[in-house]
Amino acid sequence: MPTAAEPTGMTSPAELAERYGLSKSSIRPPLSSYLRELWSRRQFVLSYATARTYAMYAGARLGSIWQVLTPLLNAGVYYLAFGVLLGTKNGIDNYVAFLLSGIFVFTFTQRCMTEGSRSLALNLSLIRTLHFPRATLPLAYVLNELNQMLVSLAILFVVVGFTDGPAWRWFLIVPAMVLQMMFNIGITLVFARIGTFVSDITQLLPFVTRTWLYASGIFFSLPSKLEQLNAPSWVVQVLAFNPISAYIDIVRRSLLQEHKQNELPHAWTIAIVWSFVMLAGGFWYFWRAEDRYGRG
Amino acid sequence: MAVADSMSSSTAEPTVIADRLDIIYKVIAGQGGKGTAATALRRILKRQDRPTIREVHAVKSVSFTANKGDAIGVIGRNGSGKSTLLRAIAGLLPPASGAVYTGGRPSLLGVNAAMMNDLTGDRNVVLGCLAMGMSPAEVQRRYDEIVEFSGIGDFIDLPMSTYSSGMAARLKFAIASAKTHDILLVDEALATGDAEFRVRSERKIKELRDQAGTVFLVSHSLEVVQETCNRAIWLDAGVLRLDGPVKEVVEAYIASTRAG
């Protein structure tokens, strides 16, 4: 009622809010504007990832040399266990490169999941202080792991360069990494949301990832292993749907000449489908709870 | 004075409207029920809530309208729902019923732990500004001003985990106030600073008000509230007791504490 002496007294608060364009304080923005806002914070994601990488090694005496040492030591342990002691090598020519590529690709996704599941909980006070799209935090963690992955890949190329010599095939690593990166962003966003509301997941995740590790054909070639065991051929077809197996396989295709005989069926198709589904699904799933992060 | 105030508020633009706001949250109470694995399993099987979870009705049917240029002090005893109210305005707590409407996005400054503890102060400045949506060039331009305002000095190169609570609060206030916020919520942040910083932050809050922002200030220091705010809200056990010009509300509050 515009003629009333005291307009604020006559209209309901909801009407008043609408007239002045106020919105409910705990509302989730639409997905399209959320993504746009996210893009405008890309500098934050980048700087935060850099700062975290720096802080991670700042306390260690050897500093960022650990970025090279960690994957090497990791690979060394697995080589000792599976290559030497258990003798899984069976007929794989360049077993070191075979093993390294598997471990590095797997570790990339595994670290994204476990670190990502804590990305919001560890930054609770930042979330409660400033307003920004929460997805920037898990994204920064993924970027962090990508940085580590690139160092690991450099090691891998040195190894393969020494044993097999360079090849044009190597450039396939670029689409392979793009696809895995897309998948990792998606799965990190999913676990970032789960990890925020179900903190038990941090206890559970190591078991999940360890099971996944042994099912992904990192230490042995899946097709030839199953042939040895006289498994029916559909088992290989089913196991090939494992996204990690697909990413490992396309990296091996790019690096190893002799991998042809051990190739998994339809690895590229499976890798591409997983990447797009996981990326889109991850963003959607994370955004659905955007207004609830930092509460409690 | 009261008449002049209500005149100005009828022409001003509202920025925060609380409409019969109720906030209930669940807390895990200390005792009740055994904490053993067997009892936990039985609860899961029977789909029961933990018996130790208790509901707290922290804010009860609070309504008010805040306008552009208002600095509102929120006063009341410990546990009267002041911080809860602020977090609801910031959108961090969902209302059980009723609603809070805000124009723009409120920023909440609390006394809780530092922002990114393992990173140095200067990293925190850069990251905080970027998170608020500043461009890298803008951050560079504002950087010196922020560090100077915080008064941290040489400590800016050290990780924030080494800061005292007062220093961390100062740096956070400096970062958050570098951007002009439509709505700034300050929860006791000024209490931890020293006298000199308090004067500076009071000036900063006045500046923010002049830039047509709205400031909410939770403080136990009635002196600070009276110096920085033009209006006050008195909460008592979650109920809004009085809302009006700061002098009147503070006087009534003091009278009630003396009487009680």
mmCIF file of N, CA and C in Angstrom, chain A residues 117-199:
data_model
loop_
_atom_site.group_PDB
_atom_site.id
_atom_site.type_symbol
_atom_site.label_atom_id
_atom_site.label_comp_id
_atom_site.label_asym_id
_atom_site.label_seq_id
_atom_site.Cartn_x
_atom_site.Cartn_y
_atom_site.Cartn_z
ATOM 1 N N SER A 117 38.635 -35.761 -0.529
ATOM 2 C CA SER A 117 37.586 -36.023 0.456
ATOM 3 C C SER A 117 37.784 -35.175 1.709
ATOM 4 N N ARG A 118 39.000 -34.618 1.883
ATOM 5 C CA ARG A 118 39.241 -33.768 3.055
ATOM 6 C C ARG A 118 39.339 -32.294 2.693
ATOM 7 N N SER A 119 39.186 -31.993 1.406
ATOM 8 C CA SER A 119 39.474 -30.630 0.944
ATOM 9 C C SER A 119 38.572 -29.585 1.595
ATOM 10 N N LEU A 120 37.328 -29.933 1.876
ATOM 11 C CA LEU A 120 36.442 -28.938 2.478
ATOM 12 C C LEU A 120 36.597 -28.903 3.991
ATOM 13 N N ALA A 121 36.744 -30.094 4.593
ATOM 14 C CA ALA A 121 36.850 -30.154 6.052
ATOM 15 C C ALA A 121 38.079 -29.387 6.541
ATOM 16 N N LEU A 122 39.164 -29.438 5.783
ATOM 17 C CA LEU A 122 40.391 -28.781 6.204
ATOM 18 C C LEU A 122 40.330 -27.267 6.010
ATOM 19 N N ASN A 123 39.366 -26.798 5.246
ATOM 20 C CA ASN A 123 39.281 -25.362 4.969
ATOM 21 C C ASN A 123 38.009 -24.752 5.516
ATOM 22 N N LEU A 124 37.480 -25.369 6.560
ATOM 23 C CA LEU A 124 36.193 -24.958 7.096
ATOM 24 C C LEU A 124 36.168 -23.487 7.486
ATOM 25 N N SER A 125 37.278 -23.023 8.067
ATOM 26 C CA SER A 125 37.252 -21.656 8.562
ATOM 27 C C SER A 125 37.266 -20.654 7.408
ATOM 28 N N LEU A 126 37.935 -21.023 6.315
ATOM 29 C CA LEU A 126 37.906 -20.173 5.119
ATOM 30 C C LEU A 126 36.499 -20.142 4.533
ATOM 31 N N ILE A 127 35.860 -21.316 4.505
ATOM 32 C CA ILE A 127 34.507 -21.417 3.958
ATOM 33 C C ILE A 127 33.533 -20.579 4.766
ATOM 34 N N ARG A 128 33.741 -20.585 6.097
ATOM 35 C CA ARG A 128 32.805 -19.848 6.942
ATOM 36 C C ARG A 128 33.058 -18.349 6.924
ATOM 37 N N THR A 129 34.243 -17.945 6.471
ATOM 38 C CA THR A 129 34.560 -16.518 6.475
ATOM 39 C C THR A 129 34.183 -15.839 5.170
ATOM 40 N N LEU A 130 34.565 -16.429 4.055
ATOM 41 C CA LEU A 130 34.376 -15.769 2.767
ATOM 42 C C LEU A 130 33.401 -16.533 1.881
ATOM 43 N N HIS A 131 32.755 -15.789 1.016
ATOM 44 C CA HIS A 131 31.860 -16.404 0.057
ATOM 45 C C HIS A 131 32.590 -16.642 -1.255
ATOM 46 N N PHE A 132 32.622 -17.845 -1.701
ATOM 47 C CA PHE A 132 33.209 -18.159 -3.001
ATOM 48 C C PHE A 132 32.672 -19.528 -3.383
ATOM 49 N N PRO A 133 32.702 -19.882 -4.669
ATOM 50 C CA PRO A 133 32.199 -21.203 -5.034
ATOM 51 C C PRO A 133 33.056 -22.282 -4.384
ATOM 52 N N ARG A 134 32.430 -23.179 -3.633
ATOM 53 C CA ARG A 134 33.184 -24.160 -2.851
ATOM 54 C C ARG A 134 33.957 -25.143 -3.728
ATOM 55 N N ALA A 135 33.510 -25.335 -4.960
ATOM 56 C CA ALA A 135 34.181 -26.302 -5.834
ATOM 57 C C ALA A 135 35.618 -25.888 -6.140
ATOM 58 N N THR A 136 35.969 -24.622 -5.890
ATOM 59 C CA THR A 136 37.346 -24.194 -6.148
ATOM 60 C C THR A 136 38.336 -24.997 -5.300
ATOM 61 N N LEU A 137 37.930 -25.386 -4.094
ATOM 62 C CA LEU A 137 38.872 -26.080 -3.204
ATOM 63 C C LEU A 137 39.238 -27.468 -3.726
ATOM 64 N N PRO A 138 38.255 -28.365 -3.980
ATOM 65 C CA PRO A 138 38.648 -29.651 -4.569
ATOM 66 C C PRO A 138 39.383 -29.484 -5.898
ATOM 67 N N LEU A 139 39.017 -28.487 -6.687
ATOM 68 C CA LEU A 139 39.701 -28.285 -7.969
ATOM 69 C C LEU A 139 41.173 -27.961 -7.752
ATOM 70 N N ALA A 140 41.450 -27.142 -6.746
ATOM 71 C CA ALA A 140 42.850 -26.808 -6.455
ATOM 72 C C ALA A 140 43.620 -28.062 -6.051
ATOM 73 N N TYR A 141 42.964 -28.958 -5.296
ATOM 74 C CA TYR A 141 43.622 -30.188 -4.875
ATOM 75 C C TYR A 141 43.946 -31.058 -6.086
ATOM 76 N N VAL A 142 43.030 -31.105 -7.066
ATOM 77 C CA VAL A 142 43.275 -31.891 -8.275
ATOM 78 C C VAL A 142 44.471 -31.320 -9.031
ATOM 79 N N LEU A 143 44.518 -29.997 -9.096
ATOM 80 C CA LEU A 143 45.613 -29.336 -9.805
ATOM 81 C C LEU A 143 46.958 -29.665 -9.160
ATOM 82 N N ASN A 144 46.930 -29.717 -7.841
ATOM 83 C CA ASN A 144 48.089 -30.108 -7.062
ATOM 84 C C ASN A 144 48.606 -31.477 -7.479
ATOM 85 N N GLU A 145 47.666 -32.418 -7.575
ATOM 86 C CA GLU A 145 48.035 -33.785 -7.931
ATOM 87 C C GLU A 145 48.477 -33.864 -9.378
ATOM 88 N N LEU A 146 47.899 -33.021 -10.233
ATOM 89 C CA LEU A 146 48.331 -33.003 -11.632
ATOM 90 C C LEU A 146 49.798 -32.601 -11.714
ATOM 91 N N ASN A 147 50.165 -31.645 -10.919
ATOM 92 C CA ASN A 147 51.546 -31.193 -10.856
ATOM 93 C C ASN A 147 52.480 -32.359 -10.518
ATOM 94 N N GLN A 148 52.065 -33.143 -9.499
ATOM 95 C CA GLN A 148 52.853 -34.309 -9.114
ATOM 96 C C GLN A 148 52.898 -35.328 -10.247
ATOM 97 N N MET A 149 51.751 -35.498 -10.927
ATOM 98 C CA MET A 149 51.666 -36.469 -12.011
ATOM 99 C C MET A 149 52.613 -36.096 -13.151
ATOM 100 N N LEU A 150 52.727 -34.803 -13.455
ATOM 101 C CA LEU A 150 53.601 -34.381 -14.546
ATOM 102 C C LEU A 150 55.065 -34.686 -14.214
ATOM 103 N N VAL A 151 55.429 -34.520 -12.954
ATOM 104 C CA VAL A 151 56.788 -34.881 -12.535
ATOM 105 C C VAL A 151 57.006 -36.380 -12.736
ATOM 106 N N SER A 152 56.010 -37.181 -12.304
ATOM 107 C CA SER A 152 56.111 -38.631 -12.444
ATOM 108 C C SER A 152 56.224 -39.025 -13.912
ATOM 109 N N LEU A 153 55.425 -38.360 -14.759
ATOM 110 C CA LEU A 153 55.473 -38.677 -16.187
ATOM 111 C C LEU A 153 56.854 -38.398 -16.772
ATOM 112 N N ALA A 154 57.470 -37.315 -16.324
ATOM 113 C CA ALA A 154 58.809 -36.979 -16.806
ATOM 114 C C ALA A 154 59.776 -38.122 -16.495
ATOM 115 N N ILE A 155 59.666 -38.673 -15.273
ATOM 116 C CA ILE A 155 60.502 -39.820 -14.897
ATOM 117 C C ILE A 155 60.248 -40.984 -15.856
ATOM 118 N N LEU A 156 58.964 -41.220 -16.109
ATOM 119 C CA LEU A 156 58.569 -42.330 -16.976
ATOM 120 C C LEU A 156 59.159 -42.178 -18.375
ATOM 121 N N PHE A 157 59.123 -40.959 -18.902
ATOM 122 C CA PHE A 157 59.663 -40.732 -20.250
ATOM 123 C C PHE A 157 61.165 -40.943 -20.287
ATOM 124 N N VAL A 158 61.832 -40.582 -19.221
ATOM 125 C CA VAL A 158 63.282 -40.815 -19.164
ATOM 126 C C VAL A 158 63.556 -42.317 -19.238
ATOM 127 N N VAL A 159 62.779 -43.103 -18.452
ATOM 128 C CA VAL A 159 62.963 -44.552 -18.420
ATOM 129 C C VAL A 159 62.712 -45.164 -19.802
ATOM 130 N N VAL A 160 61.571 -44.792 -20.398
ATOM 131 C CA VAL A 160 61.222 -45.356 -21.705
ATOM 132 C C VAL A 160 62.194 -44.878 -22.778
ATOM 133 N N GLY A 161 62.621 -43.607 -22.680
ATOM 134 C CA GLY A 161 63.571 -43.067 -23.636
ATOM 135 C C GLY A 161 64.860 -43.858 -23.636
ATOM 136 N N PHE A 162 65.291 -44.280 -22.453
ATOM 137 C CA PHE A 162 66.521 -45.067 -22.343
ATOM 138 C C PHE A 162 66.349 -46.468 -22.928
ATOM 139 N N THR A 163 65.217 -47.104 -22.628
ATOM 140 C CA THR A 163 65.058 -48.504 -23.009
ATOM 141 C C THR A 163 64.542 -48.672 -24.429
ATOM 142 N N ASP A 164 63.546 -47.866 -24.836
ATOM 143 C CA ASP A 164 62.928 -48.068 -26.145
ATOM 144 C C ASP A 164 63.256 -46.978 -27.157
ATOM 145 N N GLY A 165 63.705 -45.822 -26.697
ATOM 146 C CA GLY A 165 63.931 -44.706 -27.620
ATOM 147 C C GLY A 165 62.628 -43.966 -27.875
ATOM 148 N N PRO A 166 62.719 -42.666 -28.279
ATOM 149 C CA PRO A 166 61.506 -41.863 -28.468
ATOM 150 C C PRO A 166 60.671 -42.317 -29.676
ATOM 151 N N ALA A 167 59.394 -41.961 -29.650
ATOM 152 C CA ALA A 167 58.508 -42.329 -30.758
ATOM 153 C C ALA A 167 57.376 -41.323 -30.867
ATOM 154 N N TRP A 168 56.763 -41.249 -32.065
ATOM 155 C CA TRP A 168 55.638 -40.317 -32.267
ATOM 156 C C TRP A 168 54.444 -40.697 -31.398
ATOM 157 N N ARG A 169 54.334 -41.992 -31.091
ATOM 158 C CA ARG A 169 53.242 -42.488 -30.246
ATOM 159 C C ARG A 169 53.111 -41.685 -28.963
ATOM 160 N N TRP A 170 54.248 -41.194 -28.494
ATOM 161 C CA TRP A 170 54.287 -40.507 -27.201
ATOM 162 C C TRP A 170 53.260 -39.406 -27.090
ATOM 163 N N PHE A 171 52.910 -38.775 -28.233
ATOM 164 C CA PHE A 171 51.989 -37.640 -28.151
ATOM 165 C C PHE A 171 50.583 -38.060 -27.735
ATOM 166 N N LEU A 172 50.314 -39.386 -27.800
ATOM 167 C CA LEU A 172 49.003 -39.848 -27.336
ATOM 168 C C LEU A 172 48.829 -39.599 -25.832
ATOM 169 N N ILE A 173 49.925 -39.320 -25.150
ATOM 170 C CA ILE A 173 49.850 -39.077 -23.710
ATOM 171 C C ILE A 173 49.019 -37.834 -23.409
ATOM 172 N N VAL A 174 49.021 -36.878 -24.361
ATOM 173 C CA VAL A 174 48.275 -35.639 -24.115
ATOM 174 C C VAL A 174 46.765 -35.903 -23.998
ATOM 175 N N PRO A 175 46.122 -36.519 -25.019
ATOM 176 C CA PRO A 175 44.691 -36.817 -24.806
ATOM 177 C C PRO A 175 44.465 -37.770 -23.637
ATOM 178 N N ALA A 176 45.400 -38.677 -23.411
ATOM 179 C CA ALA A 176 45.230 -39.609 -22.286
ATOM 180 C C ALA A 176 45.162 -38.846 -20.966
ATOM 181 N N MET A 177 46.051 -37.855 -20.792
ATOM 182 C CA MET A 177 46.063 -37.078 -19.552
ATOM 183 C C MET A 177 44.835 -36.193 -19.433
ATOM 184 N N VAL A 178 44.410 -35.605 -20.555
ATOM 185 C CA VAL A 178 43.217 -34.753 -20.523
ATOM 186 C C VAL A 178 42.024 -35.573 -20.054
ATOM 187 N N LEU A 179 41.898 -36.787 -20.592
ATOM 188 C CA LEU A 179 40.762 -37.633 -20.220
ATOM 189 C C LEU A 179 40.828 -38.016 -18.751
ATOM 190 N N GLN A 180 42.011 -38.400 -18.288
ATOM 191 C CA GLN A 180 42.102 -38.802 -16.889
ATOM 192 C C GLN A 180 41.864 -37.615 -15.959
ATOM 193 N N MET A 181 42.327 -36.465 -16.391
ATOM 194 C CA MET A 181 42.117 -35.253 -15.598
ATOM 195 C C MET A 181 40.623 -34.971 -15.449
ATOM 196 N N MET A 182 39.888 -35.102 -16.537
ATOM 197 C CA MET A 182 38.442 -34.883 -16.481
ATOM 198 C C MET A 182 37.802 -35.860 -15.491
ATOM 199 N N PHE A 183 38.208 -37.115 -15.606
ATOM 200 C CA PHE A 183 37.669 -38.133 -14.703
ATOM 201 C C PHE A 183 38.004 -37.793 -13.248
ATOM 202 N N ASN A 184 39.242 -37.385 -13.020
ATOM 203 C CA ASN A 184 39.681 -37.083 -11.658
ATOM 204 C C ASN A 184 38.938 -35.903 -11.053
ATOM 205 N N ILE A 185 38.700 -34.869 -11.861
ATOM 206 C CA ILE A 185 37.935 -33.720 -11.358
ATOM 207 C C ILE A 185 36.570 -34.201 -10.892
ATOM 208 N N GLY A 186 35.938 -35.015 -11.724
ATOM 209 C CA GLY A 186 34.606 -35.517 -11.384
ATOM 210 C C GLY A 186 34.612 -36.323 -10.106
ATOM 211 N N ILE A 187 35.527 -37.282 -10.006
ATOM 212 C CA ILE A 187 35.506 -38.177 -8.843
ATOM 213 C C ILE A 187 35.933 -37.425 -7.580
ATOM 214 N N THR A 188 36.803 -36.425 -7.728
ATOM 215 C CA THR A 188 37.211 -35.639 -6.566
ATOM 216 C C THR A 188 36.040 -34.834 -6.026
ATOM 217 N N LEU A 189 35.259 -34.239 -6.938
ATOM 218 C CA LEU A 189 34.089 -33.471 -6.495
ATOM 219 C C LEU A 189 33.098 -34.370 -5.767
ATOM 220 N N VAL A 190 32.915 -35.585 -6.275
ATOM 221 C CA VAL A 190 31.994 -36.521 -5.631
ATOM 222 C C VAL A 190 32.474 -36.837 -4.213
ATOM 223 N N PHE A 191 33.771 -37.158 -4.076
ATOM 224 C CA PHE A 191 34.266 -37.534 -2.759
ATOM 225 C C PHE A 191 34.421 -36.321 -1.837
ATOM 226 N N ALA A 192 34.602 -35.134 -2.407
ATOM 227 C CA ALA A 192 34.646 -33.936 -1.574
ATOM 228 C C ALA A 192 33.308 -33.745 -0.874
ATOM 229 N N ARG A 193 32.222 -33.973 -1.612
ATOM 230 C CA ARG A 193 30.900 -33.823 -0.987
ATOM 231 C C ARG A 193 30.671 -34.930 0.039
ATOM 232 N N ILE A 194 30.951 -36.173 -0.345
ATOM 233 C CA ILE A 194 30.731 -37.282 0.586
ATOM 234 C C ILE A 194 31.573 -37.083 1.841
ATOM 235 N N GLY A 195 32.840 -36.719 1.654
ATOM 236 C CA GLY A 195 33.749 -36.564 2.781
ATOM 237 C C GLY A 195 33.322 -35.475 3.753
ATOM 238 N N THR A 196 32.594 -34.467 3.253
ATOM 239 C CA THR A 196 32.152 -33.380 4.115
ATOM 240 C C THR A 196 31.045 -33.831 5.059
ATOM 241 N N PHE A 197 30.141 -34.642 4.557
ATOM 242 C CA PHE A 197 28.967 -34.992 5.360
ATOM 243 C C PHE A 197 29.106 -36.348 6.054
ATOM 244 N N VAL A 198 29.917 -37.228 5.497
ATOM 245 C CA VAL A 198 30.142 -38.528 6.133
ATOM 246 C C VAL A 198 31.633 -38.635 6.400
ATOM 247 N N SER A 199 32.050 -38.196 7.582
ATOM 248 C CA SER A 199 33.495 -38.130 7.815
ATOM 249 C C SER A 199 34.101 -39.529 7.952
#
